[in-house]
mmCIF file of C-alpha atoms in Angstrom:
data_model
loop_
_atom_site.group_PDB
_atom_site.id
_atom_site.type_symbol
_atom_site.label_atom_id
_atom_site.label_comp_id
_atom_site.label_asym_id
_atom_site.label_seq_id
_atom_site.Cartn_x
_atom_site.Cartn_y
_atom_site.Cartn_z
ATOM 1 C CA MET G 49 -21.289 -26.848 12.373
ATOM 2 C CA PRO G 50 -18.998 -27.517 9.372
ATOM 3 C CA LYS G 51 -15.795 -25.576 8.951
ATOM 4 C CA LYS G 52 -16.239 -22.655 6.609
ATOM 5 C CA VAL G 53 -14.733 -22.463 3.186
ATOM 6 C CA SER G 54 -11.824 -19.986 3.143
ATOM 7 C CA ASN G 55 -12.265 -16.325 2.278
ATOM 8 C CA ASN G 56 -9.802 -16.888 -0.557
ATOM 9 C CA ALA G 57 -12.018 -19.633 -1.981
ATOM 10 C CA ILE G 58 -14.968 -17.245 -1.879
ATOM 11 C CA ARG G 59 -12.913 -14.555 -3.631
ATOM 12 C CA ALA G 60 -11.848 -17.128 -6.242
ATOM 13 C CA ALA G 61 -15.512 -18.041 -6.778
ATOM 14 C CA LYS G 62 -16.359 -14.351 -7.172
ATOM 15 C CA GLU G 63 -13.674 -14.018 -9.875
ATOM 16 C CA ALA G 64 -14.910 -17.175 -11.596
ATOM 17 C CA ALA G 65 -18.476 -15.838 -11.506
ATOM 18 C CA ASN G 66 -17.386 -12.495 -12.946
ATOM 19 C CA ILE G 67 -15.458 -14.106 -15.794
ATOM 20 C CA ALA G 68 -18.047 -16.804 -16.554
ATOM 21 C CA SER G 69 -20.888 -14.265 -16.572
ATOM 22 C CA LEU G 70 -19.230 -12.624 -19.601
ATOM 23 C CA ILE G 71 -19.164 -15.851 -21.631
ATOM 24 C CA PRO G 72 -22.422 -17.226 -23.066
ATOM 25 C CA ASP G 73 -23.133 -20.813 -21.983
ATOM 26 C CA ALA G 74 -20.099 -20.918 -19.675
ATOM 27 C CA GLU G 75 -20.131 -23.550 -16.971
ATOM 28 C CA VAL G 76 -18.019 -23.444 -13.832
ATOM 29 C CA GLU G 77 -16.892 -26.581 -12.058
ATOM 30 C CA LEU G 78 -16.445 -26.220 -8.319
ATOM 31 C CA LEU G 79 -14.010 -29.032 -7.750
ATOM 32 C CA PHE G 80 -14.296 -30.302 -4.186
ATOM 33 C CA VAL G 81 -11.263 -32.416 -3.321
ATOM 34 C CA VAL G 82 -11.891 -34.668 -0.354
ATOM 35 C CA ASN G 83 -8.480 -34.684 1.275
ATOM 36 C CA LEU G 84 -7.948 -38.265 2.399
ATOM 37 C CA SER G 85 -5.689 -37.158 5.265
ATOM 38 C CA LYS G 86 -8.659 -35.288 6.788
ATOM 39 C CA VAL G 87 -11.363 -37.914 6.300
ATOM 40 C CA LYS G 88 -10.647 -39.458 9.719
ATOM 41 C CA GLU G 89 -11.459 -36.126 11.391
ATOM 42 C CA GLU G 90 -14.719 -35.890 9.414
ATOM 43 C CA VAL G 91 -15.731 -39.397 10.418
ATOM 44 C CA LEU G 92 -15.006 -38.730 14.101
ATOM 45 C CA HIS G 93 -17.212 -35.627 14.069
ATOM 46 C CA SER G 94 -20.139 -37.088 12.115
ATOM 47 C CA GLN G 95 -23.035 -39.421 12.801
ATOM 48 C CA ASN G 96 -22.968 -41.229 9.438
ATOM 49 C CA HIS G 97 -22.027 -40.966 5.757
ATOM 50 C CA GLU G 98 -25.036 -38.754 4.954
ATOM 51 C CA ASP G 99 -23.966 -36.342 7.709
ATOM 52 C CA ILE G 100 -20.483 -36.101 6.178
ATOM 53 C CA GLU G 101 -21.943 -35.413 2.717
ATOM 54 C CA LEU G 102 -24.285 -32.762 4.121
ATOM 55 C CA LYS G 103 -21.434 -30.973 5.914
ATOM 56 C CA ARG G 104 -19.342 -30.968 2.737
ATOM 57 C CA LYS G 105 -22.220 -29.498 0.736
ATOM 58 C CA GLN G 106 -22.886 -26.873 3.410
ATOM 59 C CA LYS G 107 -19.281 -25.689 3.131
ATOM 60 C CA LEU G 108 -19.922 -24.811 -0.503
ATOM 61 C CA ILE G 109 -22.995 -22.634 0.055
ATOM 62 C CA PRO G 110 -21.119 -19.279 0.115
ATOM 63 C CA VAL G 111 -19.202 -20.250 -3.021
ATOM 64 C CA GLN G 112 -22.363 -21.371 -4.812
ATOM 65 C CA GLN G 113 -24.076 -18.089 -3.877
ATOM 66 C CA GLU G 114 -21.401 -16.136 -5.747
ATOM 67 C CA LEU G 115 -22.176 -18.074 -8.919
ATOM 68 C CA THR G 116 -25.938 -18.010 -8.460
ATOM 69 C CA GLU G 117 -25.918 -14.226 -8.038
ATOM 70 C CA LYS G 118 -24.307 -13.900 -11.484
ATOM 71 C CA ASN G 119 -26.640 -16.534 -13.037
ATOM 72 C CA VAL G 120 -23.673 -18.767 -13.852
ATOM 73 C CA LYS G 121 -24.250 -22.454 -14.485
ATOM 74 C CA TYR G 122 -22.096 -24.698 -12.312
ATOM 75 C CA ARG G 123 -21.602 -28.259 -11.198
ATOM 76 C CA VAL G 124 -19.772 -29.699 -8.212
ATOM 77 C CA PRO G 125 -17.643 -32.797 -8.768
ATOM 78 C CA PHE G 126 -16.409 -34.404 -5.526
ATOM 79 C CA ILE G 127 -13.085 -36.231 -5.915
ATOM 80 C CA ASN G 128 -10.938 -38.019 -3.330
ATOM 81 C CA GLY G 129 -7.216 -37.340 -3.163
ATOM 82 C CA ASP G 130 -4.347 -35.085 -2.240
ATOM 83 C CA PRO G 131 -5.486 -31.579 -3.306
ATOM 84 C CA GLY G 132 -2.533 -30.459 -5.481
ATOM 85 C CA PRO G 133 -2.076 -33.562 -7.641
ATOM 86 C CA THR G 134 -5.835 -34.205 -7.781
ATOM 87 C CA ILE G 135 -6.582 -30.707 -9.099
ATOM 88 C CA VAL G 136 -3.788 -31.007 -11.681
ATOM 89 C CA ASP G 137 -4.963 -34.435 -12.823
ATOM 90 C CA TYR G 138 -8.586 -33.298 -13.098
ATOM 91 C CA ALA G 139 -7.735 -30.107 -15.012
ATOM 92 C CA ASN G 140 -5.399 -31.885 -17.418
ATOM 93 C CA LYS G 141 -7.821 -34.734 -18.150
ATOM 94 C CA ASN G 142 -10.895 -32.514 -18.551
ATOM 95 C CA SER G 143 -9.599 -29.785 -20.880
ATOM 96 C CA VAL G 144 -10.164 -26.972 -18.397
ATOM 97 C CA ASP G 145 -10.020 -23.548 -20.083
ATOM 98 C CA LEU G 146 -9.032 -21.577 -16.984
ATOM 99 C CA LEU G 147 -8.337 -22.763 -13.469
ATOM 100 C CA ILE G 148 -9.077 -20.257 -10.720
ATOM 101 C CA ILE G 149 -7.749 -21.212 -7.304
ATOM 102 C CA GLY G 150 -7.659 -19.456 -3.958
ATOM 103 C CA SER G 151 -4.356 -19.130 -2.141
ATOM 104 C CA ARG G 152 -4.201 -20.011 1.552
ATOM 105 C CA GLY G 153 -1.682 -17.264 2.127
ATOM 106 C CA LEU G 154 1.041 -19.344 3.731
ATOM 107 C CA LYS G 155 3.970 -17.473 5.157
ATOM 108 C CA THR G 156 7.179 -17.732 3.131
ATOM 109 C CA LEU G 157 8.778 -20.320 5.438
ATOM 110 C CA GLN G 158 5.618 -22.445 5.561
ATOM 111 C CA GLU G 159 5.346 -22.394 1.777
ATOM 112 C CA PHE G 160 9.032 -23.286 1.415
ATOM 113 C CA VAL G 161 8.730 -26.245 3.782
ATOM 114 C CA LEU G 162 5.231 -27.463 2.930
ATOM 115 C CA GLY G 163 4.713 -26.127 -0.568
ATOM 116 C CA SER G 164 1.398 -24.510 -1.356
ATOM 117 C CA VAL G 165 -1.356 -26.250 -3.279
ATOM 118 C CA SER G 166 -1.616 -23.309 -5.666
ATOM 119 C CA HIS G 167 2.134 -23.398 -6.351
ATOM 120 C CA LYS G 168 2.049 -27.150 -7.036
ATOM 121 C CA VAL G 169 -0.913 -26.674 -9.371
ATOM 122 C CA VAL G 170 0.659 -23.812 -11.339
ATOM 123 C CA LYS G 171 3.828 -25.828 -11.943
ATOM 124 C CA ARG G 172 2.048 -28.899 -13.338
ATOM 125 C CA VAL G 173 -1.275 -27.952 -14.908
ATOM 126 C CA HIS G 174 -1.552 -27.491 -18.697
ATOM 127 C CA CYS G 175 -4.006 -24.586 -18.710
ATOM 128 C CA PRO G 176 -3.928 -20.932 -17.622
ATOM 129 C CA VAL G 177 -4.208 -20.439 -13.851
ATOM 130 C CA MET G 178 -5.442 -17.468 -11.864
ATOM 131 C CA ILE G 179 -4.467 -17.428 -8.184
ATOM 132 C CA VAL G 180 -6.728 -15.298 -6.024
ATOM 133 C CA LYS G 181 -5.613 -14.121 -2.602
#
């Protein structure tokens, strides 16, 4: 069974669905960043490439349901890379109007030492950002 998407990601999707449902012809992009440091773990726990792809898509089902319930159009680009810089690069190159990101809720010391993805994104992206926790 694939790991679940975080509750914060689901809450972020709910906010995106609420906002997008108010805008005619809005389209939401559910950016799925394949973290290269975790690919080895995926490969070890999968039969083949198709199995990996299926598990990734299954993770997104609860997030997609939030958008479907609000009749919001969406697409799911899959991109390889380190999450923070990859999200920033994608948003800056694709003229994103609003970036909505879930926060993992790191403790203060963890965030200080590791840095959170949401914090890295907010500092470098050129569009408005909403952090949902």
